[in-house]
Amino acid sequence: MRLPPLAAIQAFEAAARLGSFERASEELFVTASAIGKRIAMLEALLDVSLFIRSRRGATLSSAGQEYLEQVRTALDLLSDASLHKRGEPKPETLRVVSTPTFARQVLIPSLAEFTAAHPDVELEIMLSIPYLEIMPPNADVWVRFGSSKYPGLHTRQLTADPVFAVCTPGYLDAHGPFRQPADLARAQLLRSPMEPWRPWLDAAGLDWPEPSRGVWLVDLGMTLEAARAGQGIALTRRTLAAQWLDEGRLVRVFDIEIPGESQYYLCTEASRPLTRARQAFSDWLHDVCQRVSQWPRGARTSQE
């Protein structure tokens, strides 16, 4: 029986899990070149390409995805066979990919609830970049911002947020009052491709083009942060801005809102069984989003 060297299997698993040969080399304390040679030796032994290599790096092939599942099972069995592991419950690792804004504003502030209720689940939180369609590989669940149409994925809608305009009380004092939507002509409308102004302007009865001047911010969190820093008026959602709205750091400008064309969805691979940890995380995060989206008692707008 010709078994692959354990060092080669470890190099492959680390590179697949971490998304690059360089990060795998840091974890295993060898050079990236050594990682590449070990994986090449494994590919030669198996007579299959485990990674698709390009100038931008290496990504798992379909054969690599299948082999990764087998390798993880084998490594788990070897790990459990160790004497110091006998009798100990093995935590289930759950790899979660989230957009940066959702992770910072919604997921992380509430995360202690989940870890306290599920100590047997070991979370790994990674970030994606939705505007550039950059996403780490090998995740168990994804939080995505967009439509519900993701081929090959099972989706669960997390939010149903309307979109409205906000700014700081200081910006309102300095540039207001904004008694009617046309008064926004003297305001700086913060621009983001993730939340265009045209639908809101239409709802406000303004036949204005999409703003073409000012900083172009390709992330909802950066746009929201610019508004909180007093740099202008931004479009946002209750789920993302809840804390700053409740604290009074941001206030609504007009009681005008529109349906959000894009929403947040929790996605899992349709071809993989829904494990206990994935189901628990899905139920918990859905509940968190429902709670965050609720308005507290008091006025919802600063100019009624």
XYZ file of C-alpha atoms in Angstrom:
304
model
C 0.000 0.000 0.000
C 1.522 3.306 -1.097
C 0.355 6.058 1.273
C 0.889 9.778 0.580
C 3.355 11.433 2.981
C 1.574 13.084 5.905
C 3.578 16.283 5.340
C 2.176 16.525 1.795
C -1.384 15.971 3.030
C -0.930 18.624 5.734
C 0.438 21.087 3.169
C -2.533 20.477 0.870
C -5.120 20.822 3.659
C -3.549 24.018 5.020
C -3.285 25.641 1.565
C -6.894 24.693 0.738
C -8.236 25.935 4.084
C -6.244 29.176 4.193
C -6.566 30.009 0.492
C -2.877 30.409 -0.383
C 0.483 28.631 -0.294
C 2.015 31.598 1.546
C -0.424 31.451 4.480
C -0.031 27.679 4.638
C 3.753 28.113 4.846
C 3.348 30.472 7.811
C 1.139 27.986 9.655
C 3.424 24.989 9.014
C 6.685 26.936 9.491
C 8.140 26.082 6.082
C 8.653 28.116 2.928
C 5.932 28.666 0.335
C 8.190 26.862 -2.138
C 8.227 23.802 0.140
C 4.419 23.883 0.301
C 4.256 23.998 -3.481
C 6.687 21.062 -3.849
C 4.800 18.918 -1.327
C 1.500 19.564 -3.109
C 3.084 18.865 -6.509
C 4.403 15.548 -5.150
C 0.920 14.704 -3.867
C -0.625 15.559 -7.251
C 1.928 13.340 -8.999
C 1.173 10.463 -6.634
C -2.587 10.846 -7.102
C -2.228 11.621 -10.821
C -4.673 14.524 -10.548
C -4.484 18.339 -10.356
C -5.661 19.494 -6.942
C -5.205 23.215 -7.646
C -5.774 25.441 -10.662
C -2.758 27.730 -10.824
C -2.753 31.221 -12.351
C -0.932 34.513 -11.958
C -3.410 35.515 -9.236
C -2.663 32.402 -7.182
C -4.035 28.893 -6.850
C -7.643 27.793 -6.369
C -8.986 24.331 -5.672
C -10.020 22.233 -8.651
C -13.153 20.112 -8.520
C -10.951 17.090 -7.786
C -9.237 19.107 -5.074
C -12.582 19.938 -3.457
C -13.505 16.253 -3.367
C -10.093 15.208 -2.041
C -10.203 17.929 0.629
C -13.342 16.414 2.176
C -11.642 12.997 2.287
C -8.458 14.458 3.763
C -10.332 16.342 6.466
C -12.167 13.177 7.479
C -8.906 11.235 7.638
C -7.110 13.934 9.634
C -10.025 14.175 12.053
C -9.871 10.425 12.641
C -6.123 10.549 13.216
C -6.555 13.474 15.597
C -9.273 11.689 17.572
C -7.069 8.612 17.875
C -4.488 10.549 19.892
C -4.445 9.647 23.558
C -4.991 13.203 24.763
C -8.096 13.469 22.587
C -9.841 10.329 23.844
C -13.023 11.030 25.724
C -13.070 14.719 24.772
C -15.989 16.054 22.701
C -14.729 17.320 19.361
C -15.889 20.833 18.458
C -17.441 21.307 15.032
C -15.687 23.974 12.989
C -17.972 26.375 11.146
C -16.329 28.606 8.550
C -18.384 31.768 8.019
C -17.756 34.276 5.206
C -19.383 37.684 5.606
C -19.295 41.070 3.932
C -17.186 43.526 5.976
C -20.040 45.896 6.889
C -22.427 43.162 8.015
C -19.679 41.506 10.035
C -18.719 44.738 11.784
C -22.195 46.182 12.381
C -24.329 43.073 12.964
C -22.443 39.796 13.316
C -19.533 40.590 15.628
C -21.441 42.732 18.188
C -23.846 39.824 18.819
C -21.415 36.946 18.420
C -21.028 36.275 22.150
C -24.650 35.096 22.232
C -23.925 32.296 19.785
C -20.604 31.193 21.284
C -22.131 31.073 24.764
C -25.094 28.995 23.581
C -22.970 26.697 21.362
C -19.575 26.098 23.011
C -19.153 22.957 20.894
C -19.036 25.013 17.671
C -15.713 26.584 16.715
C -16.265 29.599 14.463
C -13.891 30.907 11.815
C -14.976 34.338 10.493
C -13.625 35.454 7.104
C -14.446 38.465 4.928
C -15.558 38.797 1.325
C -15.602 41.850 -0.948
C -19.027 41.857 -2.647
C -18.389 44.702 -5.110
C -15.334 42.905 -6.524
C -16.850 39.414 -6.142
C -13.869 38.295 -4.040
C -14.705 35.471 -1.652
C -12.510 33.099 0.404
C -12.847 29.412 -0.555
C -14.067 26.472 1.504
C -16.673 28.251 3.609
C -19.573 26.475 5.281
C -21.928 29.470 5.216
C -21.847 32.830 3.440
C -23.546 36.120 4.258
C -24.125 37.752 0.878
C -25.556 41.120 -0.121
C -27.622 41.068 -3.289
C -30.492 39.054 -4.697
C -31.639 35.588 -3.681
C -30.495 34.098 -7.003
C -27.289 32.202 -6.293
C -27.019 29.021 -8.412
C -26.047 25.978 -6.404
C -26.702 27.662 -3.070
C -29.587 27.401 -0.646
C -30.515 30.907 0.555
C -32.273 32.230 3.631
C -33.220 35.910 3.682
C -31.865 37.710 6.728
C -33.088 41.272 6.148
C -35.950 43.117 4.480
C -34.655 46.608 5.167
C -36.013 49.778 3.571
C -33.426 52.392 2.606
C -33.440 55.955 3.976
C -31.141 58.974 4.268
C -29.089 59.820 7.372
C -26.530 62.321 8.584
C -25.115 63.548 11.880
C -26.968 66.137 14.000
C -23.962 68.424 13.455
C -24.208 68.168 9.687
C -27.927 68.877 9.901
C -27.273 72.013 11.955
C -24.501 73.242 9.651
C -26.200 72.625 6.292
C -29.896 72.469 7.123
C -32.611 72.863 7.784
C -33.812 70.477 5.099
C -37.515 71.291 5.033
C -38.178 69.716 1.640
C -36.191 67.276 -0.505
C -35.078 70.006 -2.927
C -33.088 71.527 -0.033
C -30.624 68.674 -0.458
C -29.134 70.655 -3.356
C -26.815 72.258 -0.784
C -25.858 68.931 0.815
C -23.101 66.469 -0.029
C -24.712 63.191 -1.065
C -22.292 60.372 -0.259
C -21.943 58.014 -3.223
C -21.702 54.228 -3.288
C -22.435 51.735 -6.083
C -23.907 49.427 -3.433
C -26.652 51.958 -2.604
C -27.429 54.279 -5.558
C -29.376 57.502 -4.987
C -31.663 57.457 -8.038
C -34.465 55.292 -6.538
C -34.569 57.433 -3.389
C -34.533 60.678 -5.415
C -37.461 59.385 -7.482
C -39.416 58.579 -4.302
C -38.654 62.105 -3.052
C -40.050 63.621 -6.258
C -36.669 64.879 -7.445
C -35.840 64.500 -11.128
C -32.104 64.581 -10.418
C -29.396 62.402 -11.971
C -27.241 60.117 -9.865
C -24.727 62.314 -8.000
C -21.504 62.519 -9.996
C -19.251 64.458 -7.628
C -17.660 63.553 -4.333
C -15.737 60.543 -3.053
C -16.791 57.200 -4.569
C -17.049 54.643 -1.755
C -17.402 51.022 -2.846
C -18.347 49.680 0.584
C -21.524 50.309 2.600
C -19.539 50.490 5.822
C -17.216 53.182 4.484
C -20.217 55.196 3.303
C -21.873 54.892 6.699
C -18.635 55.821 8.467
C -18.265 58.908 6.239
C -21.761 59.988 7.252
C -20.962 59.423 10.936
C -17.843 61.558 10.482
C -20.042 64.442 9.310
C -18.979 64.343 5.666
C -22.453 64.316 4.141
C -25.735 62.428 3.799
C -25.738 58.689 3.177
C -28.339 56.097 2.281
C -28.446 53.241 4.773
C -30.612 50.636 6.474
C -31.800 50.152 10.013
C -29.930 46.838 10.379
C -26.560 48.416 9.578
C -27.006 51.742 11.377
C -29.035 50.609 14.410
C -26.466 51.437 17.088
C -25.642 54.909 15.767
C -29.315 55.720 15.241
C -30.247 54.605 18.755
C -27.349 56.589 20.241
C -28.313 59.695 18.256
C -25.010 59.846 16.391
C -26.987 59.610 13.160
C -30.474 60.972 12.452
C -32.855 60.420 9.571
C -33.239 63.133 6.966
C -36.925 63.151 5.909
C -39.334 60.308 6.512
C -38.806 58.950 2.996
C -37.772 55.366 2.458
C -37.644 52.925 -0.420
C -37.480 49.131 -0.592
C -33.920 47.871 -0.619
C -33.221 46.268 -4.004
C -30.481 44.173 -2.400
C -30.745 42.410 0.941
C -28.602 40.155 3.086
C -28.904 36.393 2.626
C -27.366 33.459 4.439
C -26.186 30.907 1.878
C -25.119 27.278 2.111
C -24.214 24.785 -0.599
C -27.353 23.008 -1.755
C -25.393 19.815 -2.395
C -24.085 19.529 1.168
C -26.221 18.348 4.095
C -27.264 21.017 6.583
C -25.337 20.101 9.729
C -26.488 20.847 13.235
C -24.004 23.720 13.560
C -25.066 25.328 10.277
C -28.735 25.093 11.204
C -28.093 26.572 14.666
C -26.056 29.431 13.199
C -28.696 30.123 10.540
C -31.512 30.262 13.097
C -29.494 32.442 15.476
C -28.369 34.963 12.833
C -31.892 35.249 11.413
C -33.163 36.047 14.919
C -30.414 38.644 15.438
C -31.344 40.417 12.199
C -35.016 40.453 13.143
C -34.200 42.055 16.499
C -31.768 44.622 15.102
C -34.216 45.706 12.401
C -36.830 46.767 14.976
C -37.053 50.445 15.859
C -36.944 51.408 19.538
C -39.610 53.584 21.057
C -39.488 57.214 19.982
C -39.390 59.200 16.781
C -38.046 57.494 13.671
C -37.124 60.718 11.960
C -35.452 63.955 13.005
C -37.769 66.265 11.061
C -41.418 65.449 11.629
